[in-house]
mmCIF file of C-alpha atoms in Angstrom:
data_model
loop_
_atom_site.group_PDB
_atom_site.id
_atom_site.type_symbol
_atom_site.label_atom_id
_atom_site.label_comp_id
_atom_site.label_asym_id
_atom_site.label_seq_id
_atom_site.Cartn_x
_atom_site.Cartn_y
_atom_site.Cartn_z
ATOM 1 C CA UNK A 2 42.244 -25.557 -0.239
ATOM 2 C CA UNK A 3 45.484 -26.361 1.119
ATOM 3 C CA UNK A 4 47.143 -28.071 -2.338
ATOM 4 C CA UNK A 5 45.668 -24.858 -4.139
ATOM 5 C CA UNK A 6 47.621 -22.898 -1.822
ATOM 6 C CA UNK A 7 50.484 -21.839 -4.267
ATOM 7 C CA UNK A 8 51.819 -17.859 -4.276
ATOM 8 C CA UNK A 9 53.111 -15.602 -1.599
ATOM 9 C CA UNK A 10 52.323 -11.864 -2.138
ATOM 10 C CA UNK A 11 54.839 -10.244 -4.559
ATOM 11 C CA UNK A 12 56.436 -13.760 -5.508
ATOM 12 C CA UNK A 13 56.877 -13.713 -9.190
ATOM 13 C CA UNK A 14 56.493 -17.415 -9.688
ATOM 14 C CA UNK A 15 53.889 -20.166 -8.952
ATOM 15 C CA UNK A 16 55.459 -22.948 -6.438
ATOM 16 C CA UNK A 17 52.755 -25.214 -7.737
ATOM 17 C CA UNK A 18 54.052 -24.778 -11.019
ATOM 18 C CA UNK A 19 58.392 -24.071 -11.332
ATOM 19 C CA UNK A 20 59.061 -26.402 -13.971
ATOM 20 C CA UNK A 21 60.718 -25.091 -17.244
ATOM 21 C CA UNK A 22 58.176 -23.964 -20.516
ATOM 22 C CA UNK A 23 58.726 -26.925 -22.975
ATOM 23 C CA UNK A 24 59.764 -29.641 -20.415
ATOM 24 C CA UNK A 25 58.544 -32.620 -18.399
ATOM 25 C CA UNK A 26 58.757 -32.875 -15.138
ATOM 26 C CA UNK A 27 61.144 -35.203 -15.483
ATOM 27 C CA UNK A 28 63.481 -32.962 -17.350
ATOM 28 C CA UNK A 29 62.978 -34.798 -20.702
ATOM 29 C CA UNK A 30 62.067 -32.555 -23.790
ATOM 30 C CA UNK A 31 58.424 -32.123 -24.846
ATOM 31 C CA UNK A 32 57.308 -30.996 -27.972
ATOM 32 C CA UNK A 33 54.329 -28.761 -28.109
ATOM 33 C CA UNK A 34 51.184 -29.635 -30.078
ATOM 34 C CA UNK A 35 48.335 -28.634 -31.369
ATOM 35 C CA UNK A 36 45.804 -27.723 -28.455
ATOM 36 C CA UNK A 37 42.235 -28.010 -28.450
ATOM 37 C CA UNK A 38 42.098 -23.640 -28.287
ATOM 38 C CA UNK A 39 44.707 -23.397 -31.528
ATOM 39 C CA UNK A 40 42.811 -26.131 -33.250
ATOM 40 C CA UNK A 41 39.324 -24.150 -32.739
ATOM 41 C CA UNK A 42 40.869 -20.798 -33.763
ATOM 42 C CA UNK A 43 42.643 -22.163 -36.500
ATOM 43 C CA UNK A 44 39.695 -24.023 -37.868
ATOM 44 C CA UNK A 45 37.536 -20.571 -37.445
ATOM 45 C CA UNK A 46 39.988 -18.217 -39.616
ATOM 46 C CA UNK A 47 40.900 -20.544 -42.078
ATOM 47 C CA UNK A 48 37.988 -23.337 -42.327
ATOM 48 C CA UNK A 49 39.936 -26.382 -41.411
ATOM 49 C CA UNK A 50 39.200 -29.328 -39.766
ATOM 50 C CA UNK A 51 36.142 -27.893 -38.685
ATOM 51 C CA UNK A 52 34.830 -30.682 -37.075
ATOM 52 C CA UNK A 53 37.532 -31.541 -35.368
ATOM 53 C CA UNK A 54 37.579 -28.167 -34.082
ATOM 54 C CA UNK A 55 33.968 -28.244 -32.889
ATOM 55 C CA UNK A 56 35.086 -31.954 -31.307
ATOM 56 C CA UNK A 57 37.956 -30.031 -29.266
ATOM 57 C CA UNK A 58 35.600 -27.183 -28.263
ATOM 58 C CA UNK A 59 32.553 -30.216 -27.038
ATOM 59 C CA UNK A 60 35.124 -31.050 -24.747
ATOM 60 C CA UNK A 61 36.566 -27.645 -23.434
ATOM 61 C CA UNK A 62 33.055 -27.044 -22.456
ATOM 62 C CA UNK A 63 32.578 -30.231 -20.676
ATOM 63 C CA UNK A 64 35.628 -29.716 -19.028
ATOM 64 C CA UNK A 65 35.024 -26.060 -18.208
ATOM 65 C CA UNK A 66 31.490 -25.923 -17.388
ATOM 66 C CA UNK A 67 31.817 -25.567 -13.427
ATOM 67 C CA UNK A 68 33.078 -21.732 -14.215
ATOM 68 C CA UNK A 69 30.284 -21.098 -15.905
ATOM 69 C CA UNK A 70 27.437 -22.264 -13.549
ATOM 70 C CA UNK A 71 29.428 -20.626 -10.678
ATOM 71 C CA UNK A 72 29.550 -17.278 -12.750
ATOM 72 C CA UNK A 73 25.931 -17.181 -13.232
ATOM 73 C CA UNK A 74 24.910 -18.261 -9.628
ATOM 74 C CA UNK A 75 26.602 -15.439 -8.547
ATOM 75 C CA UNK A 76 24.700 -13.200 -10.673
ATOM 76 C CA UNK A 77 21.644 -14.296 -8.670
ATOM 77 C CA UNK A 78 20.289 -17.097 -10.464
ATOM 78 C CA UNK A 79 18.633 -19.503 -8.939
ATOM 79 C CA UNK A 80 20.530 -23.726 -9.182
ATOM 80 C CA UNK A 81 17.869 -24.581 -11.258
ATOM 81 C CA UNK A 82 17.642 -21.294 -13.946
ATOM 82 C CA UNK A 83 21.046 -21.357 -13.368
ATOM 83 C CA UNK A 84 21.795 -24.766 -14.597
ATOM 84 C CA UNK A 85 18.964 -23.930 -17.420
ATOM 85 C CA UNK A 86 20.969 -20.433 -18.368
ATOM 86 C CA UNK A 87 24.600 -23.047 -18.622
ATOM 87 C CA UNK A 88 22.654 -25.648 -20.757
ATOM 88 C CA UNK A 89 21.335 -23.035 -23.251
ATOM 89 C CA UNK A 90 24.900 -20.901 -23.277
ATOM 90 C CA UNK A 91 26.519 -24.434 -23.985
ATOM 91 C CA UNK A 92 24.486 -25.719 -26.719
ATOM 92 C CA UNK A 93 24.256 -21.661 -28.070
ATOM 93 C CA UNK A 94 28.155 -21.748 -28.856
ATOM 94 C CA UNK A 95 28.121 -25.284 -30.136
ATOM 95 C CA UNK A 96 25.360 -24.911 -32.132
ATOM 96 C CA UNK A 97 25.407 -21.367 -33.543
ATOM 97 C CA UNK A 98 28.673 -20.891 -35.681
ATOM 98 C CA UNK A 99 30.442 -19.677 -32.815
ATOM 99 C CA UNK A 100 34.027 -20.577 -34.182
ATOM 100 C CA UNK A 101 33.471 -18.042 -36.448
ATOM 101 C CA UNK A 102 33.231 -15.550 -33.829
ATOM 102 C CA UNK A 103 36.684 -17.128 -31.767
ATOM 103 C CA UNK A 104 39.057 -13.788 -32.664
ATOM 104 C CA UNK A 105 42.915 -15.021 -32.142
ATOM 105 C CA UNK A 106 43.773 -11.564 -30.616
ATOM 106 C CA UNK A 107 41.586 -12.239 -27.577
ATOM 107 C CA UNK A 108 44.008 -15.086 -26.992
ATOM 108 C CA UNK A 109 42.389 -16.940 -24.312
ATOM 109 C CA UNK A 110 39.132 -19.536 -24.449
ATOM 110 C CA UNK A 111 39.133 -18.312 -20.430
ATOM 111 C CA UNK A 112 38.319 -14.808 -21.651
ATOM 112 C CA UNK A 113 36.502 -15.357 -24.512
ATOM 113 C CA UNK A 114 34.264 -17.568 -22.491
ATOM 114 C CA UNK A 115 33.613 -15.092 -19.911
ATOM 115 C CA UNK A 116 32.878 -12.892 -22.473
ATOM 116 C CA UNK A 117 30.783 -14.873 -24.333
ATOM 117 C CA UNK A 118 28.994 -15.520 -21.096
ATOM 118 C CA UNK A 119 28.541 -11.768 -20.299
ATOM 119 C CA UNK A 120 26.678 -10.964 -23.572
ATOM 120 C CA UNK A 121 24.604 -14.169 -23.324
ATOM 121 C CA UNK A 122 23.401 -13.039 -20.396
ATOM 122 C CA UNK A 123 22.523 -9.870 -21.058
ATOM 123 C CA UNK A 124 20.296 -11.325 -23.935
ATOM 124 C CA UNK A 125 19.165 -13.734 -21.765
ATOM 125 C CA UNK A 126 17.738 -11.420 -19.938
ATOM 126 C CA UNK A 127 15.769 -9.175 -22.565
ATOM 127 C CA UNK A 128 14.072 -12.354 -24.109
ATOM 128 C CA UNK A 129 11.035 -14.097 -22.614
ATOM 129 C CA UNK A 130 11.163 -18.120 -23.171
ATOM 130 C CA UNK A 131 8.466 -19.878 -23.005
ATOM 131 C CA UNK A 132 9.857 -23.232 -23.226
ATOM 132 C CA UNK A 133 12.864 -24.340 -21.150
ATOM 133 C CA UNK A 134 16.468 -22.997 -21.884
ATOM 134 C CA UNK A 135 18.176 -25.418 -23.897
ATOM 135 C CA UNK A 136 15.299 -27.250 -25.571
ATOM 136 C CA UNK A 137 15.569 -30.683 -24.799
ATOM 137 C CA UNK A 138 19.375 -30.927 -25.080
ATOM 138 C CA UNK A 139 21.361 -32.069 -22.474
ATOM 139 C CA UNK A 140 24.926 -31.343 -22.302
ATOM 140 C CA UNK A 141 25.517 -32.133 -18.799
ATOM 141 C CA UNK A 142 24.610 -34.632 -16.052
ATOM 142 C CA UNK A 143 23.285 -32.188 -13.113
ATOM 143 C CA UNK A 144 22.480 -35.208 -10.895
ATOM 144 C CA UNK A 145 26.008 -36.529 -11.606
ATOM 145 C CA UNK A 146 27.207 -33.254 -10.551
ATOM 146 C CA UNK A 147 25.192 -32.577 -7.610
ATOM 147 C CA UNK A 148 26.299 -36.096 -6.274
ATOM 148 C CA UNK A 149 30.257 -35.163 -6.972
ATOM 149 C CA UNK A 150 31.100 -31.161 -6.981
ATOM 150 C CA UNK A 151 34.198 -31.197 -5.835
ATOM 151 C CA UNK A 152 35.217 -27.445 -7.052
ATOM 152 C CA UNK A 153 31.582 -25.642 -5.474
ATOM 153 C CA UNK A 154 33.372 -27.981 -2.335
ATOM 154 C CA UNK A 155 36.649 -26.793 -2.287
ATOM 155 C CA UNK A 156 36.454 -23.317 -2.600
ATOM 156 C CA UNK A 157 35.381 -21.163 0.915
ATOM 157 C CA UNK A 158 31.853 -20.168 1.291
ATOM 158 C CA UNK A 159 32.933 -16.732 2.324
ATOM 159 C CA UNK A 160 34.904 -16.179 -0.580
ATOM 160 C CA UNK A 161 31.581 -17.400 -3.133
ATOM 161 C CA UNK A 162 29.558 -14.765 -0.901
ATOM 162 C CA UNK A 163 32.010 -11.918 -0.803
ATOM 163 C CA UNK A 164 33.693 -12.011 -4.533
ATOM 164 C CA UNK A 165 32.017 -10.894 -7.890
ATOM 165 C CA UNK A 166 30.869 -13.314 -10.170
ATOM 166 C CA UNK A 167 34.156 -12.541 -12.330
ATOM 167 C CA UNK A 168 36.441 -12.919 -9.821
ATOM 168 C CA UNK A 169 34.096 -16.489 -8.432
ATOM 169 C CA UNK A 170 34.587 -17.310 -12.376
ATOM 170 C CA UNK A 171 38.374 -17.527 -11.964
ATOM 171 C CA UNK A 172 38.745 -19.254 -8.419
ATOM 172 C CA UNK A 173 35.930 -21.904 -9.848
ATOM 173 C CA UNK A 174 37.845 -22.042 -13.649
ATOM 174 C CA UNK A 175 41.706 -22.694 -11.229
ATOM 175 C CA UNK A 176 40.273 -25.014 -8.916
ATOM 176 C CA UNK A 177 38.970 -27.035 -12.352
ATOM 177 C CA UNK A 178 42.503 -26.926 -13.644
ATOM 178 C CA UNK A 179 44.232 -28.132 -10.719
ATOM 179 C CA UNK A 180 41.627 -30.718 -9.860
ATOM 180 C CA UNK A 181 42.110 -31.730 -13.924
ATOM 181 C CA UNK A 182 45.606 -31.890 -13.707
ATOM 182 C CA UNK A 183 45.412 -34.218 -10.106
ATOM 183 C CA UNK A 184 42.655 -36.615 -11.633
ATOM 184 C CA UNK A 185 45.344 -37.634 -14.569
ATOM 185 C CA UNK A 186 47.862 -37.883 -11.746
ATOM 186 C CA UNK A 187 45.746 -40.081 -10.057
ATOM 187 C CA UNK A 188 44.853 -42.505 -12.746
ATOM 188 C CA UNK A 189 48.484 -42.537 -14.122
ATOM 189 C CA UNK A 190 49.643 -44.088 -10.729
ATOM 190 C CA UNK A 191 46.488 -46.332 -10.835
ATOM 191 C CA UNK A 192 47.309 -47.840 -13.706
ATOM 192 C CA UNK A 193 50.588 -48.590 -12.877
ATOM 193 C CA UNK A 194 49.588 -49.863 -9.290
ATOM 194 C CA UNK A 195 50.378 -46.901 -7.388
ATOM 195 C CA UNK A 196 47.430 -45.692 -6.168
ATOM 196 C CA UNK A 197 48.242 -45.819 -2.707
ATOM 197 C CA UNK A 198 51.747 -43.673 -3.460
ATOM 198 C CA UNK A 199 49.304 -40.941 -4.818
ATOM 199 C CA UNK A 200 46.724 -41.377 -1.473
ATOM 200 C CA UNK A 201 49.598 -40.858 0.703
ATOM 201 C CA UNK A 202 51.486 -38.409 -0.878
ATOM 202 C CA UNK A 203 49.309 -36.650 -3.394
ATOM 203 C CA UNK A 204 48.485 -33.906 0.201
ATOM 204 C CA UNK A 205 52.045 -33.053 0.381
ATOM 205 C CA UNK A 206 52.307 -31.946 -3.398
ATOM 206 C CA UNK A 207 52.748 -28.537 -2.479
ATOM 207 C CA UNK A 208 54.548 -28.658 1.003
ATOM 208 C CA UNK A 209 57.144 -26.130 1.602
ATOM 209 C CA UNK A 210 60.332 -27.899 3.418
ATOM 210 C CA UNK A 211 59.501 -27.203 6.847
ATOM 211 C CA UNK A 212 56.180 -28.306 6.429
ATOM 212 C CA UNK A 213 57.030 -31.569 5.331
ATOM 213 C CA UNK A 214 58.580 -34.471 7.588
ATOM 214 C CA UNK A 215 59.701 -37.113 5.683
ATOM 215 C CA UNK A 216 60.552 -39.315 8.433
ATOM 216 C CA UNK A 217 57.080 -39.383 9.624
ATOM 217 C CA UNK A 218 56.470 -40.227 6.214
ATOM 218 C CA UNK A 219 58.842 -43.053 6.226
ATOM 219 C CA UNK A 220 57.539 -44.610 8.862
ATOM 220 C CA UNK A 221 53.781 -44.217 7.352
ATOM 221 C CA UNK A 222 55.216 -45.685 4.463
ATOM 222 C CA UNK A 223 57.850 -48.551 5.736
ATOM 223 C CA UNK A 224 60.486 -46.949 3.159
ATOM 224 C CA UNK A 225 63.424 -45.000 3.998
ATOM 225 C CA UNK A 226 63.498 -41.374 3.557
ATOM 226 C CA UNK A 227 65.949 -41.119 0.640
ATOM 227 C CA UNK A 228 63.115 -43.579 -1.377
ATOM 228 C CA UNK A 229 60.017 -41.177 -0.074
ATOM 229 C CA UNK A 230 61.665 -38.035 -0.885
ATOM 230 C CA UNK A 231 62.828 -39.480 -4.553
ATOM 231 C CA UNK A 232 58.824 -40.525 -4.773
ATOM 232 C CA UNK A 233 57.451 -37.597 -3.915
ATOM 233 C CA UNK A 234 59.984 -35.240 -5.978
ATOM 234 C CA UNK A 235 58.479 -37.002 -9.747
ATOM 235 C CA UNK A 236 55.145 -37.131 -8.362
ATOM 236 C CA UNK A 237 55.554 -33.254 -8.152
ATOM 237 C CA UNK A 238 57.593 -33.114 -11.432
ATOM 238 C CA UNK A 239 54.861 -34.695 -12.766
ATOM 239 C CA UNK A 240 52.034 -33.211 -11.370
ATOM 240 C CA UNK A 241 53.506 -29.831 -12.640
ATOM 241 C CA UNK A 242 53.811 -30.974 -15.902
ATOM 242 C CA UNK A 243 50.241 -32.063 -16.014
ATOM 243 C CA UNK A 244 49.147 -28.656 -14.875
ATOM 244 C CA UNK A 245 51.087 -26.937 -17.557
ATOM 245 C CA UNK A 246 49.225 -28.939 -19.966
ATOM 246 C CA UNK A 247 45.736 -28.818 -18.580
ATOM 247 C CA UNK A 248 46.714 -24.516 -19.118
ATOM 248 C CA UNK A 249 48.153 -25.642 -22.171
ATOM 249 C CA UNK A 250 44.918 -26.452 -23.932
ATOM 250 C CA UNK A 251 43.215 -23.158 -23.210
ATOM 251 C CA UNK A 252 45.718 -20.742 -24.771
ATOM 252 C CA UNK A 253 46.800 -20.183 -28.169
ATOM 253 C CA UNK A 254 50.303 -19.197 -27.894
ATOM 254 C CA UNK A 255 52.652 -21.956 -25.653
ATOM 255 C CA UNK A 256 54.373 -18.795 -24.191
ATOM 256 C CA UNK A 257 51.476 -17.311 -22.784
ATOM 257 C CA UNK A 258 51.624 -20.512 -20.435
ATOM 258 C CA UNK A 259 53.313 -19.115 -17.327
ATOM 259 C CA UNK A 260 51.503 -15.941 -17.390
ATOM 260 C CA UNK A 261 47.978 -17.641 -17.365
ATOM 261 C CA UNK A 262 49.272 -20.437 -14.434
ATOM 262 C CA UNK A 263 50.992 -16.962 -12.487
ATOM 263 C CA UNK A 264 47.234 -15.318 -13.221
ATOM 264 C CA UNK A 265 44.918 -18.636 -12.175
ATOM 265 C CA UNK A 266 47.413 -18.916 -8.664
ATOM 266 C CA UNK A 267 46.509 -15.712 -8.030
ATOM 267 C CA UNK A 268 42.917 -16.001 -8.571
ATOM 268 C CA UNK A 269 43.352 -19.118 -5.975
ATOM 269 C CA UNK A 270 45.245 -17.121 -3.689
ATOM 270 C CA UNK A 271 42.384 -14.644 -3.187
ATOM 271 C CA UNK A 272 40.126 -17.848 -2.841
ATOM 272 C CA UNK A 273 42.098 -18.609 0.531
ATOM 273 C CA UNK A 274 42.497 -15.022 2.321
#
């Protein structure tokens, strides 16, 4: 957990995210666009680009599935009703209209989704199914999942046994975000042949100062200091600026930004007491 490691008690601001609303990390100027939550609100109060909406919404869910199977683990569900119960809430929302449902004034697809969640479950619960949740959809690969899991691996197993399922909702829906926001950093320096800059210094995104040695470093990485610390200051620009948009697509309103990456470091925070 130590990259997820980002906010002192009582600090007002997230150190893994202290870049400005409305800028790249590099300090060039960024327009905001459309996101995949104001396209599926938008498209539910005015009947828009509907499909597109439903498109955006597919792919919310895959991203932000891991929340949801941790959520309902924790309410005591066994892996496998518990991977039946996140099929069948998946292919529910997709299926059933549910961007009709999507009020603006709840502002967040976190929240809604949790809430969405809460009163599927509760219906869940009063019906008696005969045939297997979900029908014979498939919305995710569970052996692809089982094989990989990197959130369920990253987060502490004391704090999935000690924290309710709300609060296990959060830690799992942060740790998705930040791992989100490092995959894209990853492939970026990939594809520009600099995977092995990311693989050495991808662990020391969130160093404090006196953490860090960049001499050691230097000699890891046969370059002198002033290159490693130039490196290693726009892979964190960057890797900020990623994160901010990863948050980006889940609210509706660009200003709500900071609040939501101040809310999901605190959520991680309580992952690592």
């Amino acid at each position: 957990m130590a990259v997820y490691a980002c906010m002192e008690a009582g600090e007002p601001q997230c150190s893994l995210v202290n870049g400005k609303n409305g800028h790249q990390g590099a300090g060039e100027p960024r327009e905001f666009v459309t996101t995949r939550w104001s396209l599926i609100l938008s498209a539910a109060n005015l009947g828009s680009e509907e499909q597109k909406a439903r498109d955006a919404l597919a792919e919310l869910c895959r991203t932000y599935w891991r929340p949801i199977f941790s959520f309902v683990r924790a309410r005591g569900y066994s892996i496998e009703d518990a991977q039946d119960l996140t099929q069948d809430f998946f292919v529910t929302i997709l299926r059933n209209n549910w961007l009709q449902h999507a009020d603006r004034n709840r502002g967040r697809f976190r929240s809604l989704l949790l809430r969405s969640l809460q009163n599927f479950l509760v219906n869940a619960a009063e019906k008696t199914q005969a045939h297997k949740r979900g029908g014979d959809a498939e919305f995710i690969s569970w052996d692809d999942w089982m094989a990989e899991a990197p959130s369920q691996l990253s987060i502490p197993v004391q704090a999935l046994a000690s924290l309710p399922p709300e609060r296990i909702f959060d830690l799992t829906w942060a740790t998705t975000v930040v791992e989100h926001a490092l995959q894209r950093l990853r492939e970026e320096c990939e594809s520009k042949g600099k995977l092995w800059l990311f693989q050495a210094l991808s662990s020391h995104l969130t160093d404090e100062r006196d953490e860090l040695s960049y001499a050691n470093l230097s000699a890891e990485l046969g370059m002198a200091e002033t290159t490693v610390k130039k490196q290693l200051h726009n892979m964190r620009q960057r890797y900020r600026s990623l994160l901010r948009d990863e948050v980006l697509q889940t609210v509706d309103d660009p200003a709500d930004v900071d609040d939501e990456i101040r809310y999901l470091c605190a959520s991680l925070a309580t992952g690592t007491e």
